[in-house]
Short mmCIF file of C-alpha atoms in Angstrom, two decimals:
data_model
loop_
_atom_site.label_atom_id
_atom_site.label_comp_id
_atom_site.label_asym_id
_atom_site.label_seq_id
_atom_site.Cartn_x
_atom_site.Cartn_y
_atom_site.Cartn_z
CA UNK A 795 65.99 -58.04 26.34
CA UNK A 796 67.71 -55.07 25.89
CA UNK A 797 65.51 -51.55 24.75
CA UNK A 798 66.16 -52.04 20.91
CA UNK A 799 64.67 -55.38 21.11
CA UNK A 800 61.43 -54.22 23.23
CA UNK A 801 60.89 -51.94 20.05
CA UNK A 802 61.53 -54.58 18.05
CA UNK A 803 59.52 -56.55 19.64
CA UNK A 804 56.58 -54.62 20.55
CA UNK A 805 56.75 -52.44 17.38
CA UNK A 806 57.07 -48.96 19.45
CA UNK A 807 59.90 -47.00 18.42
CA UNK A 808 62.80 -46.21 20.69
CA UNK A 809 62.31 -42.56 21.15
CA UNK A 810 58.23 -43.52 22.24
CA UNK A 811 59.37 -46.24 24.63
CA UNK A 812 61.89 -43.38 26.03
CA UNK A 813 58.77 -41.09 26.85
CA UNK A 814 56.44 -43.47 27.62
CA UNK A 815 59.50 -44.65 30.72
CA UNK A 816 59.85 -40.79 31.45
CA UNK A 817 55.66 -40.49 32.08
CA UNK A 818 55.75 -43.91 34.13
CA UNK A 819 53.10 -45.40 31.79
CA UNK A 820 55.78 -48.07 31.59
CA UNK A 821 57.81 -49.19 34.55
CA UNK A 822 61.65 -49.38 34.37
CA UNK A 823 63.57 -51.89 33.30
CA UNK A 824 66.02 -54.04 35.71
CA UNK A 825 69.18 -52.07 35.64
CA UNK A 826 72.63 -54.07 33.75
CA UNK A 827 74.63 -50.77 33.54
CA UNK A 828 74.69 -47.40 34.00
CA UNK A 829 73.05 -46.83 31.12
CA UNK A 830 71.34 -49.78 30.38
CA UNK A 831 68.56 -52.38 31.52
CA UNK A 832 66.95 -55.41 30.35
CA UNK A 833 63.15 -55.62 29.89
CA UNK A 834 60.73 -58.71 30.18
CA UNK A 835 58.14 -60.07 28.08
CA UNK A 836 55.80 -58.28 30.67
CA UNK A 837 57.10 -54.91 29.36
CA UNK A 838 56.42 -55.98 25.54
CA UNK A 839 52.57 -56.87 26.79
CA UNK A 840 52.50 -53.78 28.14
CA UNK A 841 53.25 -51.52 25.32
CA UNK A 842 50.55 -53.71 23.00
CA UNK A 843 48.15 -52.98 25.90
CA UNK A 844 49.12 -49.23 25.75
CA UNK A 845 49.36 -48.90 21.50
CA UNK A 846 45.83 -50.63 21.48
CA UNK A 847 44.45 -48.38 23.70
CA UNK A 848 45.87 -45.22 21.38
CA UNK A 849 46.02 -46.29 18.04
CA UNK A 850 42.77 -48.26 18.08
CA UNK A 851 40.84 -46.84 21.10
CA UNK A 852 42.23 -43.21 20.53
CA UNK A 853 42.95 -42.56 23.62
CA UNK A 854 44.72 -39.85 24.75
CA UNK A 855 47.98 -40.09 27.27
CA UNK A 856 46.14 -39.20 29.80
CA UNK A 857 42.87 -41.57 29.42
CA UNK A 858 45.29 -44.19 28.81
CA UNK A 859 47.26 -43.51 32.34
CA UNK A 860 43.76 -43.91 33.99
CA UNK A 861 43.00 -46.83 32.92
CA UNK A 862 46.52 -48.61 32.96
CA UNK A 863 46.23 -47.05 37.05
CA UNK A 864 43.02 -48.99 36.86
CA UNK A 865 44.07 -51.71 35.73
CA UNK A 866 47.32 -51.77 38.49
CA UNK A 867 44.53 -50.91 40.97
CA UNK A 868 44.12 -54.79 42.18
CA UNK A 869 40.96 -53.64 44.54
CA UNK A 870 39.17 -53.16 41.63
CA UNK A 871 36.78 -55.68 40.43
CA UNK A 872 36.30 -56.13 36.60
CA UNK A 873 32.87 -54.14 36.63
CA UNK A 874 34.89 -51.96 38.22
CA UNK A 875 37.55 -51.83 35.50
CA UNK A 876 34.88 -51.40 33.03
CA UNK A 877 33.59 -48.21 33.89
CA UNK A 878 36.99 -46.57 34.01
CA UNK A 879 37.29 -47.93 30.51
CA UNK A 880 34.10 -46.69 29.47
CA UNK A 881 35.01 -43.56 31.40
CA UNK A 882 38.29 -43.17 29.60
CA UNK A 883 36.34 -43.53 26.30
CA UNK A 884 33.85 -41.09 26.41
CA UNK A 885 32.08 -38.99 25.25
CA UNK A 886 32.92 -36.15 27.92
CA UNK A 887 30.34 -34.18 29.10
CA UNK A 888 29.98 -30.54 27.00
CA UNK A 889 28.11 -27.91 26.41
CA UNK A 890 25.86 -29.14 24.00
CA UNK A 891 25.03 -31.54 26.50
CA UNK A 892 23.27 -28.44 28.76
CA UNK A 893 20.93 -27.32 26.13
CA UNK A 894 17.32 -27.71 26.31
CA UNK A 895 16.65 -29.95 23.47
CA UNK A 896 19.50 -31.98 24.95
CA UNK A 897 18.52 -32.16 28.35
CA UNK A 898 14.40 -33.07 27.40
CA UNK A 899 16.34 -36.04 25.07
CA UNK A 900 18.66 -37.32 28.14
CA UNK A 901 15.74 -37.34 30.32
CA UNK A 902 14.20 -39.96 27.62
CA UNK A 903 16.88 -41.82 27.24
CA UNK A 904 16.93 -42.23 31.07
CA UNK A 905 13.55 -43.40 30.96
CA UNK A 906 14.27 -45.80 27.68
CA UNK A 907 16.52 -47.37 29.77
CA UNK A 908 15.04 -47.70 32.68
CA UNK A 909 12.17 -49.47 30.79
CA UNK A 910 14.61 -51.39 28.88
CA UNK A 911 15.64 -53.15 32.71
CA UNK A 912 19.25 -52.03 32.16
CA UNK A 913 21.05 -51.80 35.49
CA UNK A 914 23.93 -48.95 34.35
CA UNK A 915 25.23 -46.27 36.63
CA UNK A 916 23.49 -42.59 36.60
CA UNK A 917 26.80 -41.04 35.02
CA UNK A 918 27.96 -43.62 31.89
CA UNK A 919 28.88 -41.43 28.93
CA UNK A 920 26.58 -43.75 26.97
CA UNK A 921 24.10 -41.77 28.62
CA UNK A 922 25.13 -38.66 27.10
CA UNK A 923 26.09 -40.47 23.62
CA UNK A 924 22.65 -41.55 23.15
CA UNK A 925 21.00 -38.22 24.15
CA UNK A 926 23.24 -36.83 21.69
CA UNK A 927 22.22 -38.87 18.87
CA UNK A 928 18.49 -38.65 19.67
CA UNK A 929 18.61 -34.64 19.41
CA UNK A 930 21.09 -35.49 16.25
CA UNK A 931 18.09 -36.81 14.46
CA UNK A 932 15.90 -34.43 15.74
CA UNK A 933 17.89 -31.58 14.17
CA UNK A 934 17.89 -33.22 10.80
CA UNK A 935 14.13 -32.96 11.35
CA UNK A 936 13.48 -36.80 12.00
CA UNK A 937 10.50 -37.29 14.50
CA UNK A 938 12.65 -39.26 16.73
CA UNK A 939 11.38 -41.01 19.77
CA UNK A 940 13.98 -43.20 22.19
CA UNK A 941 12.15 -46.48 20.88
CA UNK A 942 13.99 -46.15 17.56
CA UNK A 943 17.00 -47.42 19.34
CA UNK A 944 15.51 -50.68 20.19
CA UNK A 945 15.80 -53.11 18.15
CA UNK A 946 19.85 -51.90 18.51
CA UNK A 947 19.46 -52.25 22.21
CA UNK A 948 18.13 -55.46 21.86
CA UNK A 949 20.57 -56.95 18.98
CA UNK A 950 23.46 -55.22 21.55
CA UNK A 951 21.98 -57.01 24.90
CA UNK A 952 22.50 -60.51 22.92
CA UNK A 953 25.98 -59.81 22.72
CA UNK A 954 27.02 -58.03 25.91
CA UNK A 955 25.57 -60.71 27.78
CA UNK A 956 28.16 -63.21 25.33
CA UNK A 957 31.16 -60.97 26.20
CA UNK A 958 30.51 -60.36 29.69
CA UNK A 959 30.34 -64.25 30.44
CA UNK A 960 33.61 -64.78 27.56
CA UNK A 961 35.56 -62.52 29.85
CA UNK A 962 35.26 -64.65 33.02
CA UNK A 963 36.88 -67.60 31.19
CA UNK A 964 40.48 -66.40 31.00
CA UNK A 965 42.70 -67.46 33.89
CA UNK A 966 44.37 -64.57 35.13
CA UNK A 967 42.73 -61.34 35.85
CA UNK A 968 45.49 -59.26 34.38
CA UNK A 969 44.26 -60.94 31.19
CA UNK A 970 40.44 -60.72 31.96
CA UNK A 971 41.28 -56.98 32.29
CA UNK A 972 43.10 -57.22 29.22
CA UNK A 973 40.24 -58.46 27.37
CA UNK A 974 37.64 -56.19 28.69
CA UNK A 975 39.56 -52.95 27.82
CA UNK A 976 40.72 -54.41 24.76
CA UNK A 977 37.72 -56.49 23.69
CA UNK A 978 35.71 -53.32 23.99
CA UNK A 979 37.61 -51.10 21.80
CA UNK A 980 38.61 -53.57 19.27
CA UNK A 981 35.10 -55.25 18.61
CA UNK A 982 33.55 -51.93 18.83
CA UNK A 983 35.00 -50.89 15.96
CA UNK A 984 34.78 -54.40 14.36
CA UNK A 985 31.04 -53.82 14.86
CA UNK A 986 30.89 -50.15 13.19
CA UNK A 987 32.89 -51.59 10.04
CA UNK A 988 30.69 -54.54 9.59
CA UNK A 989 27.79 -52.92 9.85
CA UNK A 990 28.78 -50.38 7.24
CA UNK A 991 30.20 -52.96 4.89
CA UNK A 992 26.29 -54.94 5.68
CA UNK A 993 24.78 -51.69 4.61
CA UNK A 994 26.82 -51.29 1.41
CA UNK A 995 25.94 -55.23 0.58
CA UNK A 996 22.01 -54.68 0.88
CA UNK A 997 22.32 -51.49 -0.25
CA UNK A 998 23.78 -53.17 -3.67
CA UNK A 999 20.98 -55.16 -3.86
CA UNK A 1000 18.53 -52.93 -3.17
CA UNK A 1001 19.38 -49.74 -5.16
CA UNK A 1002 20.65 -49.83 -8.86
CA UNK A 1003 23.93 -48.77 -9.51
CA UNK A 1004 23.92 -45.89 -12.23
CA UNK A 1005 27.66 -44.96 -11.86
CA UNK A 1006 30.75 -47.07 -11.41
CA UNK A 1007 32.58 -45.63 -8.84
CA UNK B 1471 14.89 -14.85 7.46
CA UNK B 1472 18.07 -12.98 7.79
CA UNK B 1473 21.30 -14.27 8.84
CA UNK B 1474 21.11 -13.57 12.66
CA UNK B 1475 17.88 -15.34 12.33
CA UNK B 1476 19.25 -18.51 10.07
CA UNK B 1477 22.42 -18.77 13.01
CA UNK B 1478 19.45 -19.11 15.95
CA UNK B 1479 17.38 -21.57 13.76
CA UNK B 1480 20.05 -24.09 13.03
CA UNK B 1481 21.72 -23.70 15.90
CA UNK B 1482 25.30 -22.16 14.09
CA UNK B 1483 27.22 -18.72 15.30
CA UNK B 1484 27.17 -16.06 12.99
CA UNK B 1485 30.67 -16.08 12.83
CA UNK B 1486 30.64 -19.90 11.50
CA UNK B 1487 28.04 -19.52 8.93
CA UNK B 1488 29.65 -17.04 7.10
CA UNK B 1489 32.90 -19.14 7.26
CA UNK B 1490 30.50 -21.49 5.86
CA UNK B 1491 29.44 -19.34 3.26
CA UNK B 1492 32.78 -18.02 2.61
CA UNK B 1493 33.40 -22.12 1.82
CA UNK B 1494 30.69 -22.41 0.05
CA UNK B 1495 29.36 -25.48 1.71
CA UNK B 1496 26.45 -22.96 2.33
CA UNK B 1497 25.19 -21.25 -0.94
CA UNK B 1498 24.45 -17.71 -0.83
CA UNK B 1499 21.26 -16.24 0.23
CA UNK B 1500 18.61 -14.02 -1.64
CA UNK B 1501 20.25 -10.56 -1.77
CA UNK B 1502 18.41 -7.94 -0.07
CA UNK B 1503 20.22 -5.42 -0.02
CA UNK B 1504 24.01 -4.28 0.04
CA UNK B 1505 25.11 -6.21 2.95
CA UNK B 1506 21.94 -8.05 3.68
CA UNK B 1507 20.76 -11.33 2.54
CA UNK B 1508 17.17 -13.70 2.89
CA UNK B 1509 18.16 -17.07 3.79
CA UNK B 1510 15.59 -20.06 3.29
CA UNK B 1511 14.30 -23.34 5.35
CA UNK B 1512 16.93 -24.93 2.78
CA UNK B 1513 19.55 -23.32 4.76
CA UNK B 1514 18.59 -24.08 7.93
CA UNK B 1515 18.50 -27.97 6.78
CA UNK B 1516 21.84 -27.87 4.95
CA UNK B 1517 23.12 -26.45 8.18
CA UNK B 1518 21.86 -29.22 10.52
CA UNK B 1519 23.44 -31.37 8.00
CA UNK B 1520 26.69 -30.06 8.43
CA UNK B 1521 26.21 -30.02 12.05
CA UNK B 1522 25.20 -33.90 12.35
CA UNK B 1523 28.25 -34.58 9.65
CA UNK B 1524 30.64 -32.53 11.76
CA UNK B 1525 29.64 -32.75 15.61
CA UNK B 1526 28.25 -36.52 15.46
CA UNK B 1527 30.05 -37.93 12.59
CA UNK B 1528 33.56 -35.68 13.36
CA UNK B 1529 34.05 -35.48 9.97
CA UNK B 1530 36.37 -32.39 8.59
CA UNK B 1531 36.10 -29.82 6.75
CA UNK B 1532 37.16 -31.44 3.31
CA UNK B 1533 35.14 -34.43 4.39
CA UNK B 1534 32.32 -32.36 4.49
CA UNK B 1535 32.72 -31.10 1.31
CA UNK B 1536 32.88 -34.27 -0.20
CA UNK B 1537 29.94 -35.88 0.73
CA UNK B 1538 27.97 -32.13 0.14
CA UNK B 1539 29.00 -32.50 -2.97
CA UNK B 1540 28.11 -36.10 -3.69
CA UNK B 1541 24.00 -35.34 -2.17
CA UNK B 1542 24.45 -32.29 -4.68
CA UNK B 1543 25.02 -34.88 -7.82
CA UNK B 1544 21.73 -35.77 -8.54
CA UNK B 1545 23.40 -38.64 -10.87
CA UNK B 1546 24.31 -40.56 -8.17
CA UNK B 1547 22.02 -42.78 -6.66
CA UNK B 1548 21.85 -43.35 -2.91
CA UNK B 1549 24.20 -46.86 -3.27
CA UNK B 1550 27.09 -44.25 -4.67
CA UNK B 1551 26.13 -42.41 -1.96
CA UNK B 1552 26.62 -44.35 0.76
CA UNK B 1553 29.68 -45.36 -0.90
CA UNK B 1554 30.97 -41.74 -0.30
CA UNK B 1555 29.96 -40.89 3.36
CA UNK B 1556 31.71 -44.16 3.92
CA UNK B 1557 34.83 -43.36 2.26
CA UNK B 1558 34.83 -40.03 4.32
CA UNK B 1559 34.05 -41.89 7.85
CA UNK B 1560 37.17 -44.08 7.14
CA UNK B 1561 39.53 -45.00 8.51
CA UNK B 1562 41.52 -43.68 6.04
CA UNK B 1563 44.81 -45.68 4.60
CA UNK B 1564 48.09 -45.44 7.25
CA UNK B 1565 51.50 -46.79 7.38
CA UNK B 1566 50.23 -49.42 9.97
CA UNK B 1567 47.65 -51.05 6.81
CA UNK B 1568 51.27 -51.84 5.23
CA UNK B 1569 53.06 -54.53 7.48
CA UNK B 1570 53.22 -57.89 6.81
CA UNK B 1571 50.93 -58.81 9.79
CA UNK B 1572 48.54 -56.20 8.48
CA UNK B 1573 48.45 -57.78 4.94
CA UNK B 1574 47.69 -61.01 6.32
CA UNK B 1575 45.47 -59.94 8.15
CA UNK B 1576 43.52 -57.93 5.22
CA UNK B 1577 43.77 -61.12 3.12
CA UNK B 1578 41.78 -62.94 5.77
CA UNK B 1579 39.42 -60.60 6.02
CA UNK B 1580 38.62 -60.66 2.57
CA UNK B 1581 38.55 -64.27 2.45
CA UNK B 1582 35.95 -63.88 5.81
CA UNK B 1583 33.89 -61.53 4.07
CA UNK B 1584 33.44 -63.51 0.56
CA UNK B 1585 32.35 -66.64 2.59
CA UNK B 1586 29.39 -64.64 4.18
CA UNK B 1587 28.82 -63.68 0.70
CA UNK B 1588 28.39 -59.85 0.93
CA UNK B 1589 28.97 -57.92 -2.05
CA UNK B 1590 31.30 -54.84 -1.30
CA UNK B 1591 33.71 -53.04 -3.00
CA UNK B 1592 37.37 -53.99 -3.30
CA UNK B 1593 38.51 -50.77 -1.22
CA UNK B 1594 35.74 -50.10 1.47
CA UNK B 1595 37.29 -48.56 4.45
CA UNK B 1596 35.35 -51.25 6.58
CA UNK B 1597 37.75 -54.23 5.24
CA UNK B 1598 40.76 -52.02 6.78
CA UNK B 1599 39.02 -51.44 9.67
CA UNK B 1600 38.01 -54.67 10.42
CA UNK B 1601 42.07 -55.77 9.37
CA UNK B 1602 42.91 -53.71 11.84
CA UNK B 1603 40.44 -55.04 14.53
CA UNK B 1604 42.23 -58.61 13.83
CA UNK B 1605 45.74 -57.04 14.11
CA UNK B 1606 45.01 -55.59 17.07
CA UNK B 1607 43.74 -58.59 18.84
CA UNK B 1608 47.03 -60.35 17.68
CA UNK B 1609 48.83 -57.93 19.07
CA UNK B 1610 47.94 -58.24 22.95
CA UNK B 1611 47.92 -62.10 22.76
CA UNK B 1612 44.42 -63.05 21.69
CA UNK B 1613 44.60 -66.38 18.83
CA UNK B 1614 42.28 -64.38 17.16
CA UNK B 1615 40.75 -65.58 13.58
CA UNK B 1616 38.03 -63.44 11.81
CA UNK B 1617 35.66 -66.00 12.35
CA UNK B 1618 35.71 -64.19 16.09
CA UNK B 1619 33.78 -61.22 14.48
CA UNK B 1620 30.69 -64.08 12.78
CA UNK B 1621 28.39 -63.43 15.87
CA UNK B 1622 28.63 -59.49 15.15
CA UNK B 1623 28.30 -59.90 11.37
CA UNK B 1624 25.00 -62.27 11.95
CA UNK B 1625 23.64 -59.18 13.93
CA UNK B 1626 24.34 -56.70 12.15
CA UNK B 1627 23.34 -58.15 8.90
CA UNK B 1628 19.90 -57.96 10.49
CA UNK B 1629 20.14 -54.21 11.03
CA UNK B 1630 21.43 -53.46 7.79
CA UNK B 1631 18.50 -55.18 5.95
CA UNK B 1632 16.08 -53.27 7.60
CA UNK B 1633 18.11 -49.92 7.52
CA UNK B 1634 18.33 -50.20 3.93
CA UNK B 1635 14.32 -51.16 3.30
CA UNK B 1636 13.68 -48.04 5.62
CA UNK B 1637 15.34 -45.39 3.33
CA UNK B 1638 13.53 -46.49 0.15
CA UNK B 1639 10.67 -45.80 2.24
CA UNK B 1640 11.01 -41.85 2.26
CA UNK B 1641 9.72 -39.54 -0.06
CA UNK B 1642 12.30 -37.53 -1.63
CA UNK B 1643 16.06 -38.55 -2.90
CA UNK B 1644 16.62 -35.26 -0.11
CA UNK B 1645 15.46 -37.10 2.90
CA UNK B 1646 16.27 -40.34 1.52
CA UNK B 1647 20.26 -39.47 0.84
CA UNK B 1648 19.55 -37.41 4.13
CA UNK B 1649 18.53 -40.22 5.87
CA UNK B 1650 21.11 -42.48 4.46
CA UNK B 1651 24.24 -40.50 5.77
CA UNK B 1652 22.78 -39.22 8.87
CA UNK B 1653 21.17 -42.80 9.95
CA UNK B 1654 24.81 -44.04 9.04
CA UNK B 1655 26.53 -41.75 11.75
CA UNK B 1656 24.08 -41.28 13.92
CA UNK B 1657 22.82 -45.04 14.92
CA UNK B 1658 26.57 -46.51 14.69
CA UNK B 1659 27.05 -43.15 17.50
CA UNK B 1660 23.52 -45.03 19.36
CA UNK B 1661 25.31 -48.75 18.41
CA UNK B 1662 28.44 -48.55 20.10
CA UNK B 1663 26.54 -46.87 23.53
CA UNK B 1664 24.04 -49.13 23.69
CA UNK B 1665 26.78 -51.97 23.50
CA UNK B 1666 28.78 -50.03 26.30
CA UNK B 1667 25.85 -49.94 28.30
CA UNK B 1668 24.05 -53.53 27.95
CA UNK B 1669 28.39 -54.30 28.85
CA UNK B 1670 27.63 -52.68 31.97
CA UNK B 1671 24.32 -53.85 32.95
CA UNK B 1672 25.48 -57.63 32.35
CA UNK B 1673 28.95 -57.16 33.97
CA UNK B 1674 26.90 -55.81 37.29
CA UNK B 1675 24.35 -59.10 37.36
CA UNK B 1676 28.29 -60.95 36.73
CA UNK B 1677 30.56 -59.76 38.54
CA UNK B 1678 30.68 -59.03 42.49
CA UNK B 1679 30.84 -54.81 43.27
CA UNK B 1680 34.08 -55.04 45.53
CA UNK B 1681 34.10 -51.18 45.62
CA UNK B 1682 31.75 -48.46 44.66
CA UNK B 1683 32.68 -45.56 42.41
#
């Protein structure tokens, strides 16, 4: 297909497609004339893969190129793969990460998980994320101890262990990758939304309403 | 206290607190004298607030505001409430919600939700978000239906139940509204990392190491 179709099809303007060819996040097309080339359905997978990863993920260019080179990488195992996504994602470390009060709660959450039985490398960024939420609390002034996160560890072990086994059913690996990266991201953020819209629904039934909004 | 003292307390620079103030998402302190003021333990909580809404929840500015200004209504009671933070957290309305795809897919949603029978409002962010989710899926190949997302509203139902009991349970509408918009952020923030890592711990006992990072 020629480029104005891979837009078409993979709804990615022209001028985006252009860049995303100059920064090699997408490889060339087979050359038909000097200034044209014709593109496969591979290319149109591609491009979902990468808007996915931006628009939904928010990833930037350059998280994306690490784990597309991850992805290309075919040493790799899935586990592998995982942790570049989860890498990629974040959060990064800062410098709230270095105070005191964070330090003491990353030390917890070490031990939390530890106790929980959870085989996960030294340096995951959920790590950090869960540090930061304990000494979130904290600072509100809620007497928070790592154990308020479990009966979420416990509802989240349930379903990792679902994913984990879903993702070794697809045929290929390029689309096992696919699905880890993507399946991540995308039910990640299903999760958020329906536990927000669960909250609104009990919370309806559990508080009067005084106002219409 | 006095301001220098108020900025170690809650954690803030000087410089932001009186940016703060200058906003009036802070209200002024007891004047002292010309240039000095006497700021209270009130201060130092509305300013962990606005740290939690801003570092954890990465809310803006005018976001901020918003749902300040909603815990300042005393009328509305902590179901409105929720209502609000949600509407800050998102996502808000793009061009993408528009397409065709995207309106089927927000029609399907709907229908998804109204079968599990929760009662939420017509325009709550999380029925976009979770449109999106579908979209998304559809867009790198997966037959996706929102039945795909029961498993994740069964668990977090669960949560949300008890979430909701637990913030009756505080004494004041302060820490309750507190706890309401805070627990929101904060243990979605603890959600999504404890699903990251319980993803890693089961993808290790899956899949072979080929290569160590």
């Amino acid at each position: 297909m020629k480029i104005s179709e891979l837009s078409r099809a993979a709804g990615v303007p022209i001028p985006t497609l252009k860049y995303y060819l100059r920064e090699r996040l997408l490889l060339p097309g087979e050359p038909t004339a000097r200034t044209q080339a014709e593109y496969s359905d591979e290319h149109v997978r591609r491009l979902r893969l990468i808007r996915a990863l931006a628009e939904t993920g928010g990833l930037k260019l350059r998280e994306i190129r690490t784990v597309l080179d991850a992805i290309d990488e075919e040493r790799l195992s899935i586990h592998d793969l995982l942790g570049v996504a989860h890498h990629a994602l974040g959060p990064a470390e800062s410098e709230e990460d270095r105070s005191p009060e964070a330090r003491l709660a990353r030390k917890e959450v070490d031990r939390f998980l530890a106790d929980l039985g959870w085989r996960v490398s030294r340096d995951a960024p959920g790590r950090r994320a869960l540090a930061r939420a304990l000494t979130t609390l904290r600072n509100v002034g809620w007497d928070a101890e790592p154990d308020v996160f479990e009966p979420y560890a416990r509802a989240v072990e349930q379903m990792a262990r679902r994913e984990v086994a879903s993702v070794g059913e697809s045929g290929s690996r390029t689309e096992a990758v696919q699905q880890a990266v993507v399946g991540t991201i995308v039910f990640e953020m299903a999760l958020v939304a329906l536990r927000r819209l669960a909250q609104e629904h009990h919370s309806a039934l559990a508080f009067p309403k005084r106002r219409r909004r």
